[in-house]
Amino acid sequence: MSNTITMANTKSETNLVWKDCLNIIKENVPSLTYNTWFLPIKPIELDESVLKIQVPNNFFVEWIDEHYNTLINNTIYQVLGSEGKLAYVIVEDNEDLPEHEEYVLTPTPSPTRAIKEQPVKHEEFENYLNPRYRFGNFIKGENNQLARAAAMAIGDNPGTTSFNPLFIYGGVGLGKTHLIQAIGNKVLEDDPDKKVIYLSSDIFTVEFVEAIQSNTVNEFSNFYKSMDVLIIDDIQFLIGKEKTQDLFFHIFNTLHQAGKQIILSSDKPPKDLQGLNERLVSRFQWGLTTDIQPPDLETRVAILKNKSETYGITLSNEILEYIAHNITSNIRELEGCLIKLLANASLGAKEINYELAKKTVKEIATNRQVNISIDLITRHVCEFFEVDENKVREKNRKKEVVMARQAAMYLSKKLTQSSLKTIGLHFGGRDHSTVIHAFNNIEKLRDKDLNLKETIDAIRNKIELGAS
Ligand code: ADP
Ligand code: MG
């Protein structure tokens, strides 16, 4: 794989090399991290086997070096071979060429293992546990109290508590995956010889299908039956997969009878998993079923505080509270906001202040647009205009209803990807020309009528900040 490049290279070769690097990096970091830290980097030149890349400031270099050093070294090694080196060139703003300080990092020699691999205790299989997910960095809150306590009890005594299986359910980004993996990590920390495996139920399904195709269903099934701790994430993906469910049923029984620990997560409680075999549903309820709720304000602040400290920054209470007030439904998004805030500060070499926090929260909200529906917009508009939602959806021609309808059409066009036709259909089956007319009308009025402009902006803010 590793091609060695010896001569000074053309711009396009440089670009290609950097692109190869990006491809590897992309596979190994969350997309937000990738977009924030790696995508903005520009390759400058490839000189012998030193790849020079342009970064906006010192902070950027330090951040990348501190958090992604191993990844970068491994990437450079894979792309440029053992001679490969990376040089950061700091170029402030958009001046074209480097007035520079240069940092050269020498990659650690020959990382022979694949990047994603962690040193594993059991040579014979990959346990897919992310070592980052631990109890120590899982913040306790009222929203996760029982789930966390049960998880910790199991971490100490897998298979021997009455919490078998442990079934944790809740919405996205609330910490299910973190918590159930923390159990696995704890068990292995106490006893590296324990056989622990984590996987999501869709991976389980894919592996099962492969086992069928290669005639190795027995091996497949025995492998999972040999675990001390089996952790299956997002069990709802088994819905509609009868054969996988059957096999899982047998694995479940064998493990349970042998006093081995089973840990499951899902987006819903067992009884609501329609389409899942009854006998599985009832078994899922044998142990402890508990949920994780969205975190309350205090917990959100605590999480932000803790995460910002791990990133080595201290945020004022004002900023912590602003973010925690505005990003409410999801912890992944809280984390995302923090990373983006750092990036915004670092890219513009700005200090992190209230204004920047505000701007960042707004950006996060805008990225969320995909989840904004016409119905959601209609609800918010009607609340503001104090008109009945049904009237807006009918052919009612009262002045205030018409206004609300036009505002809702306008925002639907602005905030969703829906076509004019679709929007028209939502508002009493009107055609696309009516929607265009509404859109233009509101645009025009916004310029003239400051009140209206403020109202529309307020509704928009509310929708963008509150949507999930
Ligand atoms: P889910 O599986 O419920 O969708 P995750 O476990 O992937 O959610 O959590 C999303 C992100 O939020 C992860 O990065 C996780 O580390 C973080 N997170 C969730 N809950 C907490 C918590 N209580 N304390 C610290 N970090 C948390
Ligand atoms: Mg998850």
CSV table of C-alpha atoms and ligand atoms in Angstrom, one decimal:
chain,number,residue,atom,x,y,z
A,1,MET,CA,0.0,0.0,0.0
A,2,SER,CA,2.7,2.5,0.9
A,3,ASN,CA,4.2,4.2,-2.1
A,4,THR,CA,7.4,6.1,-1.5
A,5,ILE,CA,7.7,9.5,-3.1
A,6,THR,CA,11.1,10.9,-3.4
A,7,MET,CA,11.2,14.0,-5.6
A,8,ALA,CA,9.6,17.4,-5.2
A,9,ASN,CA,6.1,16.9,-6.5
A,10,THR,CA,3.6,18.8,-8.5
A,11,LYS,CA,0.6,20.5,-7.0
A,12,SER,CA,-1.8,17.8,-8.2
A,13,GLU,CA,0.4,15.1,-6.8
A,14,THR,CA,0.4,16.9,-3.5
A,15,ASN,CA,-3.3,17.1,-3.6
A,16,LEU,CA,-3.7,13.5,-4.4
A,17,VAL,CA,-1.5,12.5,-1.5
A,18,TRP,CA,-3.4,14.7,0.9
A,19,LYS,CA,-6.7,13.2,-0.4
A,20,ASP,CA,-5.4,9.7,0.4
A,21,CYS,CA,-4.6,10.9,3.9
A,22,LEU,CA,-8.1,12.4,4.2
A,23,ASN,CA,-9.7,9.2,3.1
A,24,ILE,CA,-8.0,7.3,5.9
A,25,ILE,CA,-8.7,10.0,8.5
A,26,LYS,CA,-12.3,10.2,7.5
A,27,GLU,CA,-12.7,6.5,8.3
A,28,ASN,CA,-11.3,6.9,11.8
A,29,VAL,CA,-12.9,10.0,13.3
A,30,PRO,CA,-16.5,11.1,13.7
A,31,SER,CA,-17.7,13.2,10.8
A,32,LEU,CA,-18.0,16.4,12.8
A,33,THR,CA,-14.4,16.1,13.9
A,34,TYR,CA,-13.4,15.4,10.3
A,35,ASN,CA,-15.3,18.4,9.0
A,36,THR,CA,-14.1,20.7,11.7
A,37,TRP,CA,-10.4,19.8,11.9
A,38,PHE,CA,-9.3,18.1,8.8
A,39,LEU,CA,-11.4,19.3,6.0
A,40,PRO,CA,-10.2,22.9,6.3
A,41,ILE,CA,-6.6,21.9,6.0
A,42,LYS,CA,-5.0,22.7,2.7
A,43,PRO,CA,-2.0,20.8,1.3
A,44,ILE,CA,0.8,23.1,0.2
A,45,GLU,CA,3.5,20.9,-1.2
A,46,LEU,CA,5.1,17.6,-1.1
A,47,ASP,CA,8.8,18.0,-0.7
A,48,GLU,CA,10.6,14.6,-0.9
A,49,SER,CA,8.6,12.8,1.6
A,50,VAL,CA,7.6,15.8,3.7
A,51,LEU,CA,4.0,16.7,3.2
A,52,LYS,CA,3.4,20.4,4.1
A,53,ILE,CA,0.0,21.4,5.1
A,54,GLN,CA,-1.5,24.7,5.8
A,55,VAL,CA,-3.2,25.4,9.1
A,56,PRO,CA,-4.6,28.7,10.4
A,57,ASN,CA,-2.8,29.0,13.7
A,58,ASN,CA,-0.9,27.5,16.5
A,59,PHE,CA,-3.9,26.4,18.5
A,60,PHE,CA,-5.0,24.3,15.6
A,61,VAL,CA,-1.6,22.5,15.4
A,62,GLU,CA,-1.6,21.9,19.1
A,63,TRP,CA,-5.1,20.6,19.1
A,64,ILE,CA,-4.6,18.2,16.2
A,65,ASP,CA,-1.3,17.1,17.6
A,66,GLU,CA,-2.7,16.5,21.1
A,67,HIS,CA,-5.8,14.6,20.0
A,68,TYR,CA,-5.0,13.0,16.7
A,69,ASN,CA,-1.2,12.4,16.8
A,70,THR,CA,-1.4,8.7,16.5
A,71,LEU,CA,-4.0,8.8,13.8
A,72,ILE,CA,-1.9,11.3,11.8
A,73,ASN,CA,1.3,9.4,12.2
A,74,ASN,CA,-0.3,6.2,11.1
A,75,THR,CA,-1.9,7.8,8.2
A,76,ILE,CA,1.3,9.4,7.0
A,77,TYR,CA,3.0,6.1,7.4
A,78,GLN,CA,0.4,4.3,5.3
A,79,VAL,CA,0.4,6.9,2.5
A,80,LEU,CA,4.1,8.0,2.4
A,81,GLY,CA,5.9,5.0,3.9
A,82,SER,CA,8.3,5.1,6.8
A,83,GLU,CA,10.2,8.1,5.5
A,84,GLY,CA,7.0,10.2,5.5
A,85,LYS,CA,6.7,13.3,7.6
A,86,LEU,CA,4.2,16.0,8.0
A,87,ALA,CA,4.9,19.6,8.4
A,88,TYR,CA,2.4,22.1,9.6
A,89,VAL,CA,2.7,25.5,8.1
A,90,ILE,CA,0.8,28.3,9.9
A,91,VAL,CA,-0.7,30.7,7.6
A,92,GLU,CA,-2.9,33.3,9.2
A,93,ASP,CA,-5.9,34.4,7.2
A,94,ASN,CA,-5.7,34.0,3.5
A,95,GLU,CA,-2.4,35.3,2.6
A,96,ASP,CA,-1.3,33.0,-0.1
A,97,LEU,CA,2.1,31.8,0.9
A,98,PRO,CA,3.7,31.0,4.1
A,99,GLU,CA,5.2,33.6,6.4
A,100,HIS,CA,5.9,30.7,8.5
A,101,GLU,CA,6.7,28.9,11.5
A,102,GLU,CA,7.0,25.3,10.7
A,103,TYR,CA,6.4,22.2,12.8
A,104,VAL,CA,7.7,18.9,11.7
A,105,LEU,CA,6.3,15.9,13.3
A,106,THR,CA,8.1,12.6,12.9
A,107,PRO,CA,5.8,9.7,12.7
A,108,THR,CA,6.5,6.8,15.1
A,109,PRO,CA,8.1,4.1,13.0
A,110,SER,CA,6.1,1.2,11.5
A,111,PRO,CA,2.7,1.0,13.1
A,112,THR,CA,1.9,-2.4,11.6
A,113,ARG,CA,-1.5,-2.7,13.0
A,114,ALA,CA,-4.6,-1.1,11.4
A,115,ILE,CA,-5.5,2.3,12.8
A,116,LYS,CA,-8.7,1.4,14.4
A,117,GLU,CA,-7.3,-1.6,16.3
A,118,GLN,CA,-6.8,-1.2,20.0
A,119,PRO,CA,-4.4,-3.5,21.8
A,120,VAL,CA,-6.7,-6.4,22.5
A,121,LYS,CA,-6.4,-8.8,25.3
A,122,HIS,CA,-8.0,-11.6,23.4
A,123,GLU,CA,-5.9,-12.1,20.4
A,124,GLU,CA,-8.4,-14.2,18.7
A,125,PHE,CA,-11.3,-11.7,18.3
A,126,GLU,CA,-12.0,-8.0,18.1
A,127,ASN,CA,-14.3,-6.9,20.8
A,128,TYR,CA,-15.3,-3.6,19.2
A,129,LEU,CA,-15.2,-1.8,22.5
A,130,ASN,CA,-14.2,1.9,22.3
A,131,PRO,CA,-11.9,2.5,25.2
A,132,ARG,CA,-13.1,6.1,25.4
A,133,TYR,CA,-16.4,5.0,26.9
A,134,ARG,CA,-15.9,4.5,30.6
A,135,PHE,CA,-17.9,5.1,33.8
A,136,GLY,CA,-15.3,7.6,34.8
A,137,ASN,CA,-16.3,10.1,32.1
A,138,PHE,CA,-20.0,9.3,32.1
A,139,ILE,CA,-21.7,12.2,34.0
A,140,LYS,CA,-24.3,11.2,36.5
A,141,GLY,CA,-27.7,12.9,36.2
A,142,GLU,CA,-31.2,12.4,37.2
A,143,ASN,CA,-31.9,11.4,33.6
A,144,ASN,CA,-29.6,8.4,33.8
A,145,GLN,CA,-29.4,7.5,37.5
A,146,LEU,CA,-30.9,4.1,37.5
A,147,ALA,CA,-29.3,3.0,34.2
A,148,ARG,CA,-25.9,4.1,35.4
A,149,ALA,CA,-26.2,2.4,38.8
A,150,ALA,CA,-27.3,-0.8,37.2
A,151,ALA,CA,-24.6,-0.7,34.6
A,152,MET,CA,-22.0,-0.1,37.3
A,153,ALA,CA,-23.3,-3.0,39.4
A,154,ILE,CA,-23.0,-5.2,36.4
A,155,GLY,CA,-19.5,-3.9,35.6
A,156,ASP,CA,-18.5,-5.1,39.1
A,157,ASN,CA,-20.3,-8.4,39.0
A,158,PRO,CA,-21.3,-9.5,35.4
A,159,GLY,CA,-23.8,-12.3,35.3
A,160,THR,CA,-24.4,-12.5,39.0
A,161,THR,CA,-26.8,-9.6,39.6
A,162,SER,CA,-30.5,-10.0,39.0
A,163,PHE,CA,-30.0,-7.5,36.1
A,164,ASN,CA,-29.8,-10.1,33.4
A,165,PRO,CA,-30.4,-9.0,30.8
A,166,LEU,CA,-29.9,-5.3,31.3
A,167,PHE,CA,-32.1,-3.5,28.8
A,168,ILE,CA,-31.5,0.2,28.4
A,169,TYR,CA,-33.7,2.3,26.1
A,170,GLY,CA,-33.9,5.9,25.2
A,171,GLY,CA,-33.6,8.5,22.3
A,172,VAL,CA,-30.6,9.2,20.2
A,173,GLY,CA,-27.5,10.7,21.6
A,174,LEU,CA,-28.4,10.2,25.2
A,175,GLY,CA,-25.6,7.9,26.3
A,176,LYS,CA,-26.8,4.4,25.7
A,177,THR,CA,-23.8,3.3,23.7
A,178,HIS,CA,-21.4,5.0,26.1
A,179,LEU,CA,-22.9,3.3,29.1
A,180,ILE,CA,-23.2,-0.2,27.8
A,181,GLN,CA,-19.7,-0.1,26.4
A,182,ALA,CA,-18.4,1.2,29.8
A,183,ILE,CA,-19.7,-2.0,31.3
A,184,GLY,CA,-17.6,-4.0,28.9
A,185,ASN,CA,-14.5,-1.9,29.5
A,186,LYS,CA,-14.9,-2.3,33.2
A,187,VAL,CA,-15.3,-6.0,33.1
A,188,LEU,CA,-12.1,-6.3,31.0
A,189,GLU,CA,-10.2,-3.9,33.2
A,190,ASP,CA,-11.0,-6.2,36.2
A,191,ASP,CA,-10.3,-9.4,34.3
A,192,PRO,CA,-8.7,-9.2,30.9
A,193,ASP,CA,-9.4,-12.9,30.4
A,194,LYS,CA,-13.2,-12.4,30.3
A,195,LYS,CA,-14.7,-12.8,26.9
A,196,VAL,CA,-16.6,-9.6,26.2
A,197,ILE,CA,-18.0,-8.5,22.9
A,198,TYR,CA,-19.9,-5.4,21.8
A,199,LEU,CA,-21.8,-5.0,18.5
A,200,SER,CA,-24.8,-3.4,17.1
A,201,SER,CA,-27.7,-5.7,16.1
A,202,ASP,CA,-27.4,-4.7,12.5
A,203,ILE,CA,-23.8,-5.9,12.4
A,204,PHE,CA,-24.9,-9.1,14.1
A,205,THR,CA,-27.4,-9.5,11.3
A,206,VAL,CA,-24.9,-8.9,8.6
A,207,GLU,CA,-22.5,-11.4,10.2
A,208,PHE,CA,-25.3,-13.9,10.5
A,209,VAL,CA,-26.1,-13.6,6.8
A,210,GLU,CA,-22.5,-14.1,6.0
A,211,ALA,CA,-22.4,-17.2,8.2
A,212,ILE,CA,-25.4,-18.6,6.3
A,213,GLN,CA,-23.7,-18.0,3.0
A,214,SER,CA,-20.4,-19.5,4.1
A,215,ASN,CA,-22.1,-22.4,5.9
A,216,THR,CA,-20.7,-21.5,9.2
A,217,VAL,CA,-23.8,-20.8,11.2
A,218,ASN,CA,-22.8,-23.2,13.9
A,219,GLU,CA,-19.4,-21.6,14.4
A,220,PHE,CA,-21.1,-18.2,14.4
A,221,SER,CA,-23.6,-19.3,17.0
A,222,ASN,CA,-21.0,-21.0,19.2
A,223,PHE,CA,-18.8,-18.0,19.1
A,224,TYR,CA,-21.5,-15.8,20.7
A,225,LYS,CA,-22.5,-18.6,23.1
A,226,SER,CA,-19.0,-18.7,24.4
A,227,MET,CA,-19.0,-15.1,25.6
A,228,ASP,CA,-19.1,-14.0,29.3
A,229,VAL,CA,-20.6,-10.7,28.4
A,230,LEU,CA,-22.6,-10.1,25.3
A,231,ILE,CA,-23.5,-6.5,24.5
A,232,ILE,CA,-25.9,-5.8,21.7
A,233,ASP,CA,-26.6,-2.2,20.8
A,234,ASP,CA,-29.7,-0.9,19.0
A,235,ILE,CA,-31.6,-4.2,19.2
A,236,GLN,CA,-34.6,-2.6,17.4
A,237,PHE,CA,-32.8,-3.3,14.2
A,238,LEU,CA,-33.7,-7.0,14.7
A,239,ILE,CA,-37.3,-6.1,13.9
A,240,GLY,CA,-38.5,-7.8,10.8
A,241,LYS,CA,-35.5,-10.2,10.7
A,242,GLU,CA,-37.1,-13.4,11.8
A,243,LYS,CA,-34.2,-15.8,11.2
A,244,THR,CA,-31.8,-13.6,13.1
A,245,GLN,CA,-34.2,-13.3,15.9
A,246,ASP,CA,-34.5,-17.1,16.1
A,247,LEU,CA,-30.8,-17.5,16.3
A,248,PHE,CA,-30.5,-14.7,18.8
A,249,PHE,CA,-33.2,-16.4,20.9
A,250,HIS,CA,-31.0,-19.5,21.2
A,251,ILE,CA,-27.9,-17.6,22.0
A,252,PHE,CA,-29.8,-15.6,24.6
A,253,ASN,CA,-31.1,-18.8,26.3
A,254,THR,CA,-27.7,-20.5,26.4
A,255,LEU,CA,-26.0,-17.5,27.8
A,256,HIS,CA,-28.7,-16.8,30.3
A,257,GLN,CA,-28.8,-20.3,31.6
A,258,ALA,CA,-25.1,-20.3,32.0
A,259,GLY,CA,-25.2,-17.2,34.1
A,260,LYS,CA,-23.5,-15.1,31.5
A,261,GLN,CA,-24.3,-11.4,31.2
A,262,ILE,CA,-26.4,-10.0,28.4
A,263,ILE,CA,-26.7,-6.2,27.9
A,264,LEU,CA,-29.1,-4.7,25.3
A,265,SER,CA,-30.0,-1.2,24.2
A,266,SER,CA,-32.9,0.0,22.1
A,267,ASP,CA,-34.7,3.2,21.2
A,268,LYS,CA,-37.9,1.9,22.8
A,269,PRO,CA,-38.9,-0.3,25.7
A,270,PRO,CA,-39.3,-4.0,24.9
A,271,LYS,CA,-43.1,-4.0,24.9
A,272,ASP,CA,-43.1,-1.3,22.2
A,273,LEU,CA,-40.8,-3.2,19.9
A,274,GLN,CA,-43.5,-4.2,17.5
A,275,GLY,CA,-42.5,-6.8,15.0
A,276,LEU,CA,-40.1,-8.4,17.5
A,277,ASN,CA,-40.9,-12.0,18.4
A,278,GLU,CA,-43.0,-12.2,21.6
A,279,ARG,CA,-40.7,-14.7,23.2
A,280,LEU,CA,-37.8,-12.4,22.8
A,281,VAL,CA,-39.8,-9.4,24.1
A,282,SER,CA,-40.7,-11.4,27.2
A,283,ARG,CA,-37.1,-12.5,27.8
A,284,PHE,CA,-35.9,-9.0,27.5
A,285,GLN,CA,-38.0,-8.2,30.5
A,286,TRP,CA,-36.6,-10.9,32.7
A,287,GLY,CA,-33.9,-8.7,34.1
A,288,LEU,CA,-33.9,-4.9,34.5
A,289,THR,CA,-35.4,-2.6,31.9
A,290,THR,CA,-34.5,1.1,32.4
A,291,ASP,CA,-34.4,4.2,30.4
A,292,ILE,CA,-32.2,7.2,29.8
A,293,GLN,CA,-34.1,10.5,29.5
A,294,PRO,CA,-32.9,13.7,28.0
A,295,PRO,CA,-30.6,15.4,30.5
A,296,ASP,CA,-31.9,18.3,32.6
A,297,LEU,CA,-30.3,21.7,32.5
A,298,GLU,CA,-27.9,21.0,35.4
A,299,THR,CA,-26.7,17.8,33.9
A,300,ARG,CA,-26.2,19.5,30.6
A,301,VAL,CA,-24.1,22.1,32.2
A,302,ALA,CA,-22.1,19.5,34.1
A,303,ILE,CA,-21.5,17.5,30.9
A,304,LEU,CA,-20.3,20.6,29.0
A,305,LYS,CA,-18.1,21.6,31.9
A,306,ASN,CA,-16.5,18.2,32.1
A,307,LYS,CA,-16.0,17.9,28.3
A,308,SER,CA,-14.6,21.4,28.0
A,309,GLU,CA,-12.1,20.6,30.7
A,310,THR,CA,-11.0,17.4,28.9
A,311,TYR,CA,-10.4,19.6,25.9
A,312,GLY,CA,-8.3,21.9,28.2
A,313,ILE,CA,-10.4,24.9,28.1
A,314,THR,CA,-12.4,26.7,30.8
A,315,LEU,CA,-15.7,28.3,29.7
A,316,SER,CA,-17.5,30.9,31.7
A,317,ASN,CA,-20.8,30.0,33.4
A,318,GLU,CA,-22.5,32.4,31.1
A,319,ILE,CA,-21.4,30.5,28.1
A,320,LEU,CA,-22.0,27.1,29.6
A,321,GLU,CA,-25.5,28.1,30.5
A,322,TYR,CA,-26.2,29.6,27.2
A,323,ILE,CA,-25.2,26.5,25.3
A,324,ALA,CA,-27.0,24.2,27.8
A,325,HIS,CA,-30.1,26.3,27.5
A,326,ASN,CA,-30.2,26.1,23.8
A,327,ILE,CA,-29.1,22.6,23.1
A,328,THR,CA,-31.4,20.5,25.0
A,329,SER,CA,-32.3,17.2,23.5
A,330,ASN,CA,-29.2,15.4,22.8
A,331,ILE,CA,-25.7,15.0,24.4
A,332,ARG,CA,-24.0,14.2,21.1
A,333,GLU,CA,-25.1,17.7,20.0
A,334,LEU,CA,-23.8,19.3,23.1
A,335,GLU,CA,-20.4,17.7,22.4
A,336,GLY,CA,-20.6,18.8,18.8
A,337,CYS,CA,-21.3,22.3,19.8
A,338,LEU,CA,-18.2,22.4,22.0
A,339,ILE,CA,-16.0,21.1,19.3
A,340,LYS,CA,-17.4,23.6,16.8
A,341,LEU,CA,-16.9,26.4,19.3
A,342,LEU,CA,-13.3,25.5,19.6
A,343,ALA,CA,-12.9,25.3,15.9
A,344,ASN,CA,-14.6,28.6,15.3
A,345,ALA,CA,-12.3,30.2,17.9
A,346,SER,CA,-9.3,28.6,16.5
A,347,LEU,CA,-10.0,29.2,12.9
A,348,GLY,CA,-10.6,32.9,13.4
A,349,ALA,CA,-7.9,33.1,16.1
A,350,LYS,CA,-10.7,34.5,18.3
A,351,GLU,CA,-11.3,34.2,22.0
A,352,ILE,CA,-14.2,32.1,23.1
A,353,ASN,CA,-16.8,34.6,24.2
A,354,TYR,CA,-20.5,34.9,24.5
A,355,GLU,CA,-21.0,36.2,21.0
A,356,LEU,CA,-19.0,33.3,19.5
A,357,ALA,CA,-21.0,30.8,21.6
A,358,LYS,CA,-24.2,32.3,20.3
A,359,LYS,CA,-23.0,32.1,16.7
A,360,THR,CA,-21.9,28.5,17.1
A,361,VAL,CA,-25.2,27.4,18.7
A,362,LYS,CA,-26.9,29.0,15.7
A,363,GLU,CA,-24.7,27.1,13.3
A,364,ILE,CA,-25.5,23.8,15.0
A,365,ALA,CA,-29.2,24.6,14.8
A,366,THR,CA,-28.9,25.3,11.1
A,367,ASN,CA,-27.2,22.0,10.5
A,368,ARG,CA,-30.2,20.4,12.0
A,369,GLN,CA,-32.4,21.7,9.3
A,370,VAL,CA,-33.0,18.2,7.8
A,371,ASN,CA,-35.2,17.4,10.7
A,372,ILE,CA,-37.4,20.4,10.4
A,373,SER,CA,-40.8,19.4,8.9
A,374,ILE,CA,-43.5,21.5,7.4
A,375,ASP,CA,-45.8,20.4,10.3
A,376,LEU,CA,-43.3,21.6,12.8
A,377,ILE,CA,-43.1,24.9,11.1
A,378,THR,CA,-46.9,25.2,10.9
A,379,ARG,CA,-47.2,24.5,14.6
A,380,HIS,CA,-44.8,27.2,15.6
A,381,VAL,CA,-46.1,29.8,13.2
A,382,CYS,CA,-49.7,29.2,14.4
A,383,GLU,CA,-48.6,29.5,18.0
A,384,PHE,CA,-47.0,32.8,17.3
A,385,PHE,CA,-49.9,34.2,15.2
A,386,GLU,CA,-52.4,32.6,17.5
A,387,VAL,CA,-54.5,31.0,14.8
A,388,ASP,CA,-55.9,27.5,14.6
A,389,GLU,CA,-53.6,25.1,12.8
A,390,ASN,CA,-56.5,23.5,11.0
A,391,LYS,CA,-57.6,26.8,9.5
A,392,VAL,CA,-54.1,27.3,8.0
A,393,ARG,CA,-54.4,24.0,6.4
A,394,GLU,CA,-57.8,24.7,5.0
A,395,LYS,CA,-59.0,27.3,2.5
A,396,ASN,CA,-59.9,29.9,5.1
A,397,ARG,CA,-59.4,33.4,3.8
A,398,LYS,CA,-59.5,35.4,7.0
A,399,LYS,CA,-56.8,38.0,7.0
A,400,GLU,CA,-54.8,36.7,10.0
A,401,VAL,CA,-55.1,33.1,8.7
A,402,VAL,CA,-53.8,34.1,5.3
A,403,MET,CA,-50.9,35.9,6.9
A,404,ALA,CA,-50.0,32.9,9.1
A,405,ARG,CA,-50.3,30.5,6.1
A,406,GLN,CA,-48.0,32.7,4.0
A,407,ALA,CA,-45.5,32.9,6.8
A,408,ALA,CA,-45.6,29.1,7.2
A,409,MET,CA,-45.1,28.6,3.5
A,410,TYR,CA,-42.3,31.1,3.5
A,411,LEU,CA,-40.5,29.3,6.3
A,412,SER,CA,-41.2,25.9,4.8
A,413,LYS,CA,-39.4,27.0,1.7
A,414,LYS,CA,-36.5,28.5,3.7
A,415,LEU,CA,-36.0,25.7,6.2
A,416,THR,CA,-36.9,22.5,4.5
A,417,GLN,CA,-35.9,20.9,1.2
A,418,SER,CA,-39.5,20.5,0.2
A,419,SER,CA,-40.7,21.4,-3.3
A,420,LEU,CA,-43.2,24.2,-3.9
A,421,LYS,CA,-45.7,21.5,-4.8
A,422,THR,CA,-45.2,19.6,-1.5
A,423,ILE,CA,-45.6,22.8,0.4
A,424,GLY,CA,-48.7,23.7,-1.5
A,425,LEU,CA,-50.2,20.3,-0.7
A,426,HIS,CA,-49.7,20.9,3.0
A,427,PHE,CA,-51.7,24.1,3.0
A,428,GLY,CA,-55.0,23.1,1.6
A,429,GLY,CA,-53.8,21.6,-1.7
A,430,ARG,CA,-52.7,24.9,-3.2
A,431,ASP,CA,-50.5,24.9,-6.3
A,432,HIS,CA,-46.9,26.0,-6.6
A,433,SER,CA,-47.8,29.5,-7.9
A,434,THR,CA,-49.6,30.2,-4.6
A,435,VAL,CA,-46.5,29.2,-2.7
A,436,ILE,CA,-44.3,31.4,-4.8
A,437,HIS,CA,-46.7,34.3,-4.3
A,438,ALA,CA,-46.7,33.7,-0.5
A,439,PHE,CA,-42.9,33.6,-0.5
A,440,ASN,CA,-42.5,36.8,-2.5
A,441,ASN,CA,-45.1,38.5,-0.5
A,442,ILE,CA,-43.4,37.8,2.9
A,443,GLU,CA,-40.0,38.7,1.5
A,444,LYS,CA,-41.4,42.1,0.5
A,445,LEU,CA,-43.3,42.7,3.7
A,446,ARG,CA,-40.2,41.8,5.7
A,447,ASP,CA,-38.4,44.7,4.2
A,448,LYS,CA,-41.1,47.1,5.0
A,449,ASP,CA,-42.5,45.9,8.3
A,450,LEU,CA,-39.9,45.6,11.1
A,451,ASN,CA,-42.4,43.9,13.4
A,452,LEU,CA,-43.1,41.2,10.9
A,453,LYS,CA,-39.5,40.7,10.3
A,454,GLU,CA,-38.8,40.3,13.9
A,455,THR,CA,-41.7,37.9,14.3
A,456,ILE,CA,-40.5,35.7,11.4
A,457,ASP,CA,-37.0,35.7,12.7
A,458,ALA,CA,-38.1,34.8,16.2
A,459,ILE,CA,-40.2,31.9,14.9
A,460,ARG,CA,-37.3,30.8,12.8
A,461,ASN,CA,-34.9,30.9,15.7
A,462,LYS,CA,-37.3,28.9,17.9
A,463,ILE,CA,-37.8,26.3,15.2
A,464,GLU,CA,-34.1,25.9,14.5
A,465,LEU,CA,-33.1,25.8,18.1
A,466,GLY,CA,-35.9,23.5,19.2
A,467,ALA,CA,-36.0,21.0,16.4
A,468,SER,CA,-34.6,17.5,16.8
B,1,ADP,P1,-26.8,6.9,22.2
B,1,ADP,O1,-26.2,5.6,22.1
B,1,ADP,O2,-27.9,6.9,23.3
B,1,ADP,O3,-27.3,7.5,20.9
B,1,ADP,P2,-24.1,7.8,22.8
B,1,ADP,O4,-23.8,6.8,23.9
B,1,ADP,O5,-23.6,7.6,21.5
B,1,ADP,O6,-25.7,7.9,22.7
B,1,ADP,O7,-23.8,9.3,23.4
B,1,ADP,C1,-23.6,10.4,22.5
B,1,ADP,C2,-22.4,11.1,23.0
B,1,ADP,O8,-22.7,11.8,24.2
B,1,ADP,C3,-21.2,10.3,23.2
B,1,ADP,O9,-20.0,10.9,22.8
B,1,ADP,C4,-21.1,10.1,24.7
B,1,ADP,O10,-19.8,9.9,25.2
B,1,ADP,C5,-21.8,11.4,25.2
B,1,ADP,N1,-22.5,11.2,26.5
B,1,ADP,C6,-23.8,10.7,26.6
B,1,ADP,N2,-24.2,10.7,27.8
B,1,ADP,C7,-23.1,11.2,28.6
B,1,ADP,C8,-22.9,11.4,30.0
B,1,ADP,N3,-23.9,11.2,30.9
B,1,ADP,N4,-21.7,11.9,30.3
B,1,ADP,C9,-20.8,12.2,29.4
B,1,ADP,N5,-20.9,12.0,28.1
B,1,ADP,C10,-22.1,11.5,27.7
B,2,MG,MG,-26.0,4.4,20.3
